[in-house]
Amino acid sequence: GKLAKYYYIYQLDRQGDSVLQQQLKIAELSQNKNLFVTALFGKAVMNISAWARKERYDKALQFVNKGLDYAKSIGREDYVTLSYIRIAALYRRRGDLEKAFYNANIAFTSSQNIEDDSIKITAAIELGDIYQAKGESLLAFKTYTSAFDKAVETENIILQSEVYHRFAELYLSLNNDPTAKENLLKSLELNTKYKNSEGLIKDYIDLARLTSEKDYIQMA
């Protein structure tokens, strides 16, 4: 699974597909449900470049839908929700916002029936991303705020940081650079306090993009 992820990151799609199918085959032969879930819901398939061709998205959607069917067959509402989130994200990245919105709404509704707060927050973030892509800034802001409040309530530092970055993108789209920077600095403060290295790297990179200050890249 990790090897497939690296192949996809470096846009070596054929190798990534091959390794992912091998992982699935091993899981199927083992008849171990946990291994099958691990294979179907790993992060590798979501590593798609913004410049990927339609065929790449089609393959990813086919794989995620396979996970959706399996989640339904074993009655796992949490993985059903995660599947719809991923389907929505793939359609959004491909620019098909109507299908993205449709699946994000299903994910958001489905998330109300599960206990996993991280998936609930992720569903709200994805819905906010789609509102943002559609140019509906107020709805995006309200949805992100709801996600952030839930992340604070559950003390989920990683997702709090993710929402700060969404707020920053939202304010950038409204040509409000100072408030965008303010949100990135809040994320930086949060990740520094809790020693979240991966979050810090994202903070520094986005601050560098916003300010064009080279020091942030050096810190990243």
PDB file of C-alpha atoms in Angstrom:
ATOM      1  CA  GLY A   1       0.000   0.000   0.000  1.00  0.00           C
ATOM      2  CA  LYS A   2       2.776   2.441   0.868  1.00  0.00           C
ATOM      3  CA  LEU A   3       4.676   1.502  -2.268  1.00  0.00           C
ATOM      4  CA  ALA A   4       1.579   2.171  -4.399  1.00  0.00           C
ATOM      5  CA  LYS A   5       1.226   5.569  -2.718  1.00  0.00           C
ATOM      6  CA  TYR A   6       4.783   6.535  -3.667  1.00  0.00           C
ATOM      7  CA  TYR A   7       4.268   5.411  -7.266  1.00  0.00           C
ATOM      8  CA  TYR A   8       1.160   7.579  -7.568  1.00  0.00           C
ATOM      9  CA  ILE A   9       2.884  10.573  -5.972  1.00  0.00           C
ATOM     10  CA  TYR A  10       5.553  10.363  -8.671  1.00  0.00           C
ATOM     11  CA  GLN A  11       2.876   9.872 -11.347  1.00  0.00           C
ATOM     12  CA  LEU A  12       4.002   6.323 -12.108  1.00  0.00           C
ATOM     13  CA  ASP A  13       0.385   5.254 -12.477  1.00  0.00           C
ATOM     14  CA  ARG A  14       0.954   1.903 -14.165  1.00  0.00           C
ATOM     15  CA  GLN A  15       3.235   0.703 -11.371  1.00  0.00           C
ATOM     16  CA  GLY A  16       0.871   2.099  -8.745  1.00  0.00           C
ATOM     17  CA  ASP A  17      -2.098   0.276 -10.259  1.00  0.00           C
ATOM     18  CA  SER A  18      -0.121  -2.964 -10.422  1.00  0.00           C
ATOM     19  CA  VAL A  19       0.954  -2.845  -6.774  1.00  0.00           C
ATOM     20  CA  LEU A  20      -2.528  -1.854  -5.620  1.00  0.00           C
ATOM     21  CA  GLN A  21      -4.062  -4.818  -7.445  1.00  0.00           C
ATOM     22  CA  GLN A  22      -1.441  -7.099  -5.911  1.00  0.00           C
ATOM     23  CA  GLN A  23      -2.355  -5.793  -2.459  1.00  0.00           C
ATOM     24  CA  LEU A  24      -6.031  -6.509  -3.150  1.00  0.00           C
ATOM     25  CA  LYS A  25      -5.245 -10.009  -4.405  1.00  0.00           C
ATOM     26  CA  ILE A  26      -3.304 -10.828  -1.229  1.00  0.00           C
ATOM     27  CA  ALA A  27      -6.201  -9.556   0.883  1.00  0.00           C
ATOM     28  CA  GLU A  28      -8.745 -11.580  -1.093  1.00  0.00           C
ATOM     29  CA  LEU A  29      -6.695 -14.773  -0.810  1.00  0.00           C
ATOM     30  CA  SER A  30      -6.251 -14.284   2.923  1.00  0.00           C
ATOM     31  CA  GLN A  31     -10.009 -13.981   3.516  1.00  0.00           C
ATOM     32  CA  ASN A  32      -9.075 -11.531   6.269  1.00  0.00           C
ATOM     33  CA  LYS A  33     -11.650  -8.718   6.446  1.00  0.00           C
ATOM     34  CA  ASN A  34      -9.227  -6.365   8.145  1.00  0.00           C
ATOM     35  CA  LEU A  35      -6.665  -6.769   5.360  1.00  0.00           C
ATOM     36  CA  PHE A  36      -9.357  -6.246   2.741  1.00  0.00           C
ATOM     37  CA  VAL A  37     -10.442  -3.000   4.419  1.00  0.00           C
ATOM     38  CA  THR A  38      -6.796  -1.895   4.616  1.00  0.00           C
ATOM     39  CA  ALA A  39      -6.349  -2.532   0.889  1.00  0.00           C
ATOM     40  CA  LEU A  40      -9.568  -0.828  -0.191  1.00  0.00           C
ATOM     41  CA  PHE A  41      -9.287   2.212   2.057  1.00  0.00           C
ATOM     42  CA  GLY A  42      -5.595   3.049   1.926  1.00  0.00           C
ATOM     43  CA  LYS A  43      -4.597   6.569   0.898  1.00  0.00           C
ATOM     44  CA  ALA A  44      -2.651   5.584  -2.217  1.00  0.00           C
ATOM     45  CA  VAL A  45      -5.499   5.868  -4.711  1.00  0.00           C
ATOM     46  CA  MET A  46      -6.224   9.483  -3.709  1.00  0.00           C
ATOM     47  CA  ASN A  47      -2.746  10.688  -4.711  1.00  0.00           C
ATOM     48  CA  ILE A  48      -3.739  12.049  -8.100  1.00  0.00           C
ATOM     49  CA  SER A  49      -1.997  14.950  -9.765  1.00  0.00           C
ATOM     50  CA  ALA A  50      -4.056  18.005 -10.714  1.00  0.00           C
ATOM     51  CA  TRP A  51      -2.888  17.366 -14.289  1.00  0.00           C
ATOM     52  CA  ALA A  52      -3.933  13.718 -14.373  1.00  0.00           C
ATOM     53  CA  ARG A  53      -5.888  12.503 -17.390  1.00  0.00           C
ATOM     54  CA  LYS A  54      -9.541  11.510 -17.269  1.00  0.00           C
ATOM     55  CA  GLU A  55      -8.569   7.828 -17.444  1.00  0.00           C
ATOM     56  CA  ARG A  56      -6.656   8.152 -14.167  1.00  0.00           C
ATOM     57  CA  TYR A  57      -9.679   9.628 -12.420  1.00  0.00           C
ATOM     58  CA  ASP A  58     -11.914   6.925 -13.880  1.00  0.00           C
ATOM     59  CA  LYS A  59      -9.652   4.208 -12.475  1.00  0.00           C
ATOM     60  CA  ALA A  60      -9.563   5.871  -9.075  1.00  0.00           C
ATOM     61  CA  LEU A  61     -13.352   6.198  -9.029  1.00  0.00           C
ATOM     62  CA  GLN A  62     -13.723   2.560 -10.007  1.00  0.00           C
ATOM     63  CA  PHE A  63     -11.462   1.538  -7.121  1.00  0.00           C
ATOM     64  CA  VAL A  64     -13.239   3.763  -4.574  1.00  0.00           C
ATOM     65  CA  ASN A  65     -16.628   2.457  -5.720  1.00  0.00           C
ATOM     66  CA  LYS A  66     -15.356  -1.065  -5.124  1.00  0.00           C
ATOM     67  CA  GLY A  67     -14.603  -0.011  -1.564  1.00  0.00           C
ATOM     68  CA  LEU A  68     -18.086   1.498  -1.280  1.00  0.00           C
ATOM     69  CA  ASP A  69     -19.733  -1.737  -2.388  1.00  0.00           C
ATOM     70  CA  TYR A  70     -17.664  -3.717   0.099  1.00  0.00           C
ATOM     71  CA  ALA A  71     -18.452  -1.322   2.954  1.00  0.00           C
ATOM     72  CA  LYS A  72     -22.163  -1.676   2.212  1.00  0.00           C
ATOM     73  CA  SER A  73     -21.880  -5.478   2.073  1.00  0.00           C
ATOM     74  CA  ILE A  74     -20.373  -5.669   5.570  1.00  0.00           C
ATOM     75  CA  GLY A  75     -22.597  -2.959   7.034  1.00  0.00           C
ATOM     76  CA  ARG A  76     -19.820  -0.454   7.828  1.00  0.00           C
ATOM     77  CA  GLU A  77     -21.481   2.963   7.688  1.00  0.00           C
ATOM     78  CA  ASP A  78     -18.199   4.685   8.580  1.00  0.00           C
ATOM     79  CA  TYR A  79     -16.469   3.296   5.490  1.00  0.00           C
ATOM     80  CA  VAL A  80     -19.568   3.992   3.397  1.00  0.00           C
ATOM     81  CA  THR A  81     -19.282   7.638   4.443  1.00  0.00           C
ATOM     82  CA  LEU A  82     -15.547   7.698   3.746  1.00  0.00           C
ATOM     83  CA  SER A  83     -16.175   6.270   0.267  1.00  0.00           C
ATOM     84  CA  TYR A  84     -18.656   9.021  -0.589  1.00  0.00           C
ATOM     85  CA  ILE A  85     -16.214  11.646   0.700  1.00  0.00           C
ATOM     86  CA  ARG A  86     -13.533  10.250  -1.607  1.00  0.00           C
ATOM     87  CA  ILE A  87     -15.887  10.057  -4.576  1.00  0.00           C
ATOM     88  CA  ALA A  88     -16.889  13.691  -3.996  1.00  0.00           C
ATOM     89  CA  ALA A  89     -13.225  14.743  -3.748  1.00  0.00           C
ATOM     90  CA  LEU A  90     -12.312  12.993  -7.005  1.00  0.00           C
ATOM     91  CA  TYR A  91     -15.188  14.611  -8.893  1.00  0.00           C
ATOM     92  CA  ARG A  92     -14.280  18.005  -7.404  1.00  0.00           C
ATOM     93  CA  ARG A  93     -10.661  17.689  -8.495  1.00  0.00           C
ATOM     94  CA  ARG A  94     -11.805  16.656 -11.961  1.00  0.00           C
ATOM     95  CA  GLY A  95     -14.045  19.736 -12.124  1.00  0.00           C
ATOM     96  CA  ASP A  96     -17.391  17.919 -12.116  1.00  0.00           C
ATOM     97  CA  LEU A  97     -18.894  19.955  -9.296  1.00  0.00           C
ATOM     98  CA  GLU A  98     -22.475  18.732  -9.638  1.00  0.00           C
ATOM     99  CA  LYS A  99     -21.503  15.094  -9.078  1.00  0.00           C
ATOM    100  CA  ALA A 100     -19.087  16.198  -6.371  1.00  0.00           C
ATOM    101  CA  PHE A 101     -21.839  18.093  -4.564  1.00  0.00           C
ATOM    102  CA  TYR A 102     -24.272  15.184  -4.882  1.00  0.00           C
ATOM    103  CA  ASN A 103     -21.839  12.703  -3.322  1.00  0.00           C
ATOM    104  CA  ALA A 104     -20.651  15.159  -0.661  1.00  0.00           C
ATOM    105  CA  ASN A 105     -24.245  15.621   0.503  1.00  0.00           C
ATOM    106  CA  ILE A 106     -24.672  11.861   0.768  1.00  0.00           C
ATOM    107  CA  ALA A 107     -21.439  11.670   2.764  1.00  0.00           C
ATOM    108  CA  PHE A 108     -22.501  14.504   5.064  1.00  0.00           C
ATOM    109  CA  THR A 109     -25.900  12.904   5.714  1.00  0.00           C
ATOM    110  CA  SER A 110     -24.346   9.471   6.216  1.00  0.00           C
ATOM    111  CA  SER A 111     -21.824  10.912   8.677  1.00  0.00           C
ATOM    112  CA  GLN A 112     -24.623  11.796  11.075  1.00  0.00           C
ATOM    113  CA  ASN A 113     -25.204   8.062  11.649  1.00  0.00           C
ATOM    114  CA  ILE A 114     -21.651   7.191  12.728  1.00  0.00           C
ATOM    115  CA  GLU A 115     -19.575   7.748  15.856  1.00  0.00           C
ATOM    116  CA  ASP A 116     -16.249   8.515  14.177  1.00  0.00           C
ATOM    117  CA  ASP A 117     -15.853  12.282  14.667  1.00  0.00           C
ATOM    118  CA  SER A 118     -12.865  12.488  12.308  1.00  0.00           C
ATOM    119  CA  ILE A 119     -14.942  11.222   9.393  1.00  0.00           C
ATOM    120  CA  LYS A 120     -17.779  13.619  10.333  1.00  0.00           C
ATOM    121  CA  ILE A 121     -15.375  16.549  10.258  1.00  0.00           C
ATOM    122  CA  THR A 122     -13.783  15.369   7.006  1.00  0.00           C
ATOM    123  CA  ALA A 123     -17.227  15.117   5.389  1.00  0.00           C
ATOM    124  CA  ALA A 124     -17.975  18.711   6.400  1.00  0.00           C
ATOM    125  CA  ILE A 125     -14.606  19.915   5.091  1.00  0.00           C
ATOM    126  CA  GLU A 126     -15.183  18.251   1.718  1.00  0.00           C
ATOM    127  CA  LEU A 127     -18.633  19.820   1.454  1.00  0.00           C
ATOM    128  CA  GLY A 128     -17.065  23.188   2.263  1.00  0.00           C
ATOM    129  CA  ASP A 129     -14.404  22.620  -0.416  1.00  0.00           C
ATOM    130  CA  ILE A 130     -17.126  22.069  -2.993  1.00  0.00           C
ATOM    131  CA  TYR A 131     -19.023  25.201  -1.941  1.00  0.00           C
ATOM    132  CA  GLN A 132     -15.736  27.060  -2.288  1.00  0.00           C
ATOM    133  CA  ALA A 133     -15.113  25.580  -5.755  1.00  0.00           C
ATOM    134  CA  LYS A 134     -18.624  26.658  -6.765  1.00  0.00           C
ATOM    135  CA  GLY A 135     -17.914  30.217  -5.631  1.00  0.00           C
ATOM    136  CA  GLU A 136     -20.423  30.030  -2.762  1.00  0.00           C
ATOM    137  CA  SER A 137     -18.167  31.646  -0.166  1.00  0.00           C
ATOM    138  CA  LEU A 138     -20.746  32.186   2.572  1.00  0.00           C
ATOM    139  CA  LEU A 139     -21.874  28.552   2.538  1.00  0.00           C
ATOM    140  CA  ALA A 140     -18.237  27.448   2.465  1.00  0.00           C
ATOM    141  CA  PHE A 141     -17.482  29.641   5.481  1.00  0.00           C
ATOM    142  CA  LYS A 142     -20.443  28.286   7.466  1.00  0.00           C
ATOM    143  CA  THR A 143     -19.548  24.682   6.652  1.00  0.00           C
ATOM    144  CA  TYR A 144     -15.883  25.166   7.528  1.00  0.00           C
ATOM    145  CA  THR A 145     -16.897  26.852  10.796  1.00  0.00           C
ATOM    146  CA  SER A 146     -19.078  23.880  11.700  1.00  0.00           C
ATOM    147  CA  ALA A 147     -16.180  21.514  10.929  1.00  0.00           C
ATOM    148  CA  PHE A 148     -13.769  23.623  12.980  1.00  0.00           C
ATOM    149  CA  ASP A 149     -16.084  23.751  15.997  1.00  0.00           C
ATOM    150  CA  LYS A 150     -16.376  19.963  15.911  1.00  0.00           C
ATOM    151  CA  ALA A 151     -12.601  19.600  15.614  1.00  0.00           C
ATOM    152  CA  VAL A 152     -12.102  21.843  18.648  1.00  0.00           C
ATOM    153  CA  GLU A 153     -14.767  19.973  20.595  1.00  0.00           C
ATOM    154  CA  THR A 154     -13.036  16.641  19.927  1.00  0.00           C
ATOM    155  CA  GLU A 155      -9.524  18.111  20.343  1.00  0.00           C
ATOM    156  CA  ASN A 156      -8.539  16.988  16.847  1.00  0.00           C
ATOM    157  CA  ILE A 157      -5.439  19.093  16.220  1.00  0.00           C
ATOM    158  CA  ILE A 158      -4.755  17.795  12.704  1.00  0.00           C
ATOM    159  CA  LEU A 159      -8.228  18.662  11.424  1.00  0.00           C
ATOM    160  CA  GLN A 160      -8.244  22.022  13.208  1.00  0.00           C
ATOM    161  CA  SER A 161      -5.118  22.835  11.238  1.00  0.00           C
ATOM    162  CA  GLU A 162      -6.737  21.616   8.005  1.00  0.00           C
ATOM    163  CA  VAL A 163      -9.682  23.971   8.531  1.00  0.00           C
ATOM    164  CA  TYR A 164      -7.380  26.923   9.237  1.00  0.00           C
ATOM    165  CA  HIS A 165      -5.860  26.298   5.817  1.00  0.00           C
ATOM    166  CA  ARG A 166      -9.335  26.194   4.255  1.00  0.00           C
ATOM    167  CA  PHE A 167     -10.162  29.540   5.870  1.00  0.00           C
ATOM    168  CA  ALA A 168      -6.916  30.917   4.461  1.00  0.00           C
ATOM    169  CA  GLU A 169      -7.818  29.759   0.940  1.00  0.00           C
ATOM    170  CA  LEU A 170     -11.288  31.234   1.323  1.00  0.00           C
ATOM    171  CA  TYR A 171      -9.988  34.646   2.365  1.00  0.00           C
ATOM    172  CA  LEU A 172      -7.405  34.569  -0.425  1.00  0.00           C
ATOM    173  CA  SER A 173     -10.217  34.072  -2.930  1.00  0.00           C
ATOM    174  CA  LEU A 174     -11.824  37.207  -1.460  1.00  0.00           C
ATOM    175  CA  ASN A 175      -8.542  39.153  -1.839  1.00  0.00           C
ATOM    176  CA  ASN A 176      -8.159  39.416   1.916  1.00  0.00           C
ATOM    177  CA  ASP A 177      -4.503  38.446   2.268  1.00  0.00           C
ATOM    178  CA  PRO A 178      -4.041  39.712   5.862  1.00  0.00           C
ATOM    179  CA  THR A 179      -6.835  37.500   7.224  1.00  0.00           C
ATOM    180  CA  ALA A 180      -5.585  34.573   5.150  1.00  0.00           C
ATOM    181  CA  LYS A 181      -2.144  34.987   6.716  1.00  0.00           C
ATOM    182  CA  GLU A 182      -3.710  35.311  10.171  1.00  0.00           C
ATOM    183  CA  ASN A 183      -5.339  31.887   9.785  1.00  0.00           C
ATOM    184  CA  LEU A 184      -2.101  30.291   8.608  1.00  0.00           C
ATOM    185  CA  LEU A 185      -0.296  31.747  11.606  1.00  0.00           C
ATOM    186  CA  LYS A 186      -2.985  30.312  13.907  1.00  0.00           C
ATOM    187  CA  SER A 187      -2.358  26.922  12.339  1.00  0.00           C
ATOM    188  CA  LEU A 188       1.383  27.408  12.788  1.00  0.00           C
ATOM    189  CA  GLU A 189       0.900  28.254  16.475  1.00  0.00           C
ATOM    190  CA  LEU A 190      -1.301  25.183  16.958  1.00  0.00           C
ATOM    191  CA  ASN A 191       1.090  22.782  15.236  1.00  0.00           C
ATOM    192  CA  THR A 192       4.086  24.245  17.063  1.00  0.00           C
ATOM    193  CA  LYS A 193       2.357  23.769  20.419  1.00  0.00           C
ATOM    194  CA  TYR A 194       1.486  20.142  19.700  1.00  0.00           C
ATOM    195  CA  LYS A 195       4.682  19.354  17.752  1.00  0.00           C
ATOM    196  CA  ASN A 196       2.813  18.286  14.625  1.00  0.00           C
ATOM    197  CA  SER A 197       5.709  18.140  12.139  1.00  0.00           C
ATOM    198  CA  GLU A 198       3.644  17.329   9.049  1.00  0.00           C
ATOM    199  CA  GLY A 199       1.269  20.195   9.837  1.00  0.00           C
ATOM    200  CA  LEU A 200       4.186  22.579  10.327  1.00  0.00           C
ATOM    201  CA  ILE A 201       5.568  21.755   6.883  1.00  0.00           C
ATOM    202  CA  LYS A 202       2.191  22.601   5.311  1.00  0.00           C
ATOM    203  CA  ASP A 203       2.015  25.822   7.327  1.00  0.00           C
ATOM    204  CA  TYR A 204       5.447  26.998   6.229  1.00  0.00           C
ATOM    205  CA  ILE A 205       4.840  26.118   2.569  1.00  0.00           C
ATOM    206  CA  ASP A 206       1.509  27.948   2.429  1.00  0.00           C
ATOM    207  CA  LEU A 207       2.976  30.943   4.249  1.00  0.00           C
ATOM    208  CA  ALA A 208       5.800  31.012   1.709  1.00  0.00           C
ATOM    209  CA  ARG A 209       3.291  30.954  -1.145  1.00  0.00           C
ATOM    210  CA  LEU A 210       1.282  33.751   0.422  1.00  0.00           C
ATOM    211  CA  THR A 211       4.149  36.034   1.430  1.00  0.00           C
ATOM    212  CA  SER A 212       6.921  35.056  -1.038  1.00  0.00           C
ATOM    213  CA  GLU A 213       9.296  35.020   1.941  1.00  0.00           C
ATOM    214  CA  LYS A 214      12.107  32.511   1.388  1.00  0.00           C
ATOM    215  CA  ASP A 215      12.656  32.019   5.119  1.00  0.00           C
ATOM    216  CA  TYR A 216       9.438  30.016   5.329  1.00  0.00           C
ATOM    217  CA  ILE A 217      10.723  27.570   2.716  1.00  0.00           C
ATOM    218  CA  GLN A 218      13.959  27.170   4.649  1.00  0.00           C
ATOM    219  CA  MET A 219      11.969  26.438   7.794  1.00  0.00           C
ATOM    220  CA  ALA A 220       9.827  23.910   5.924  1.00  0.00           C
TER     221      ALA A 220
END
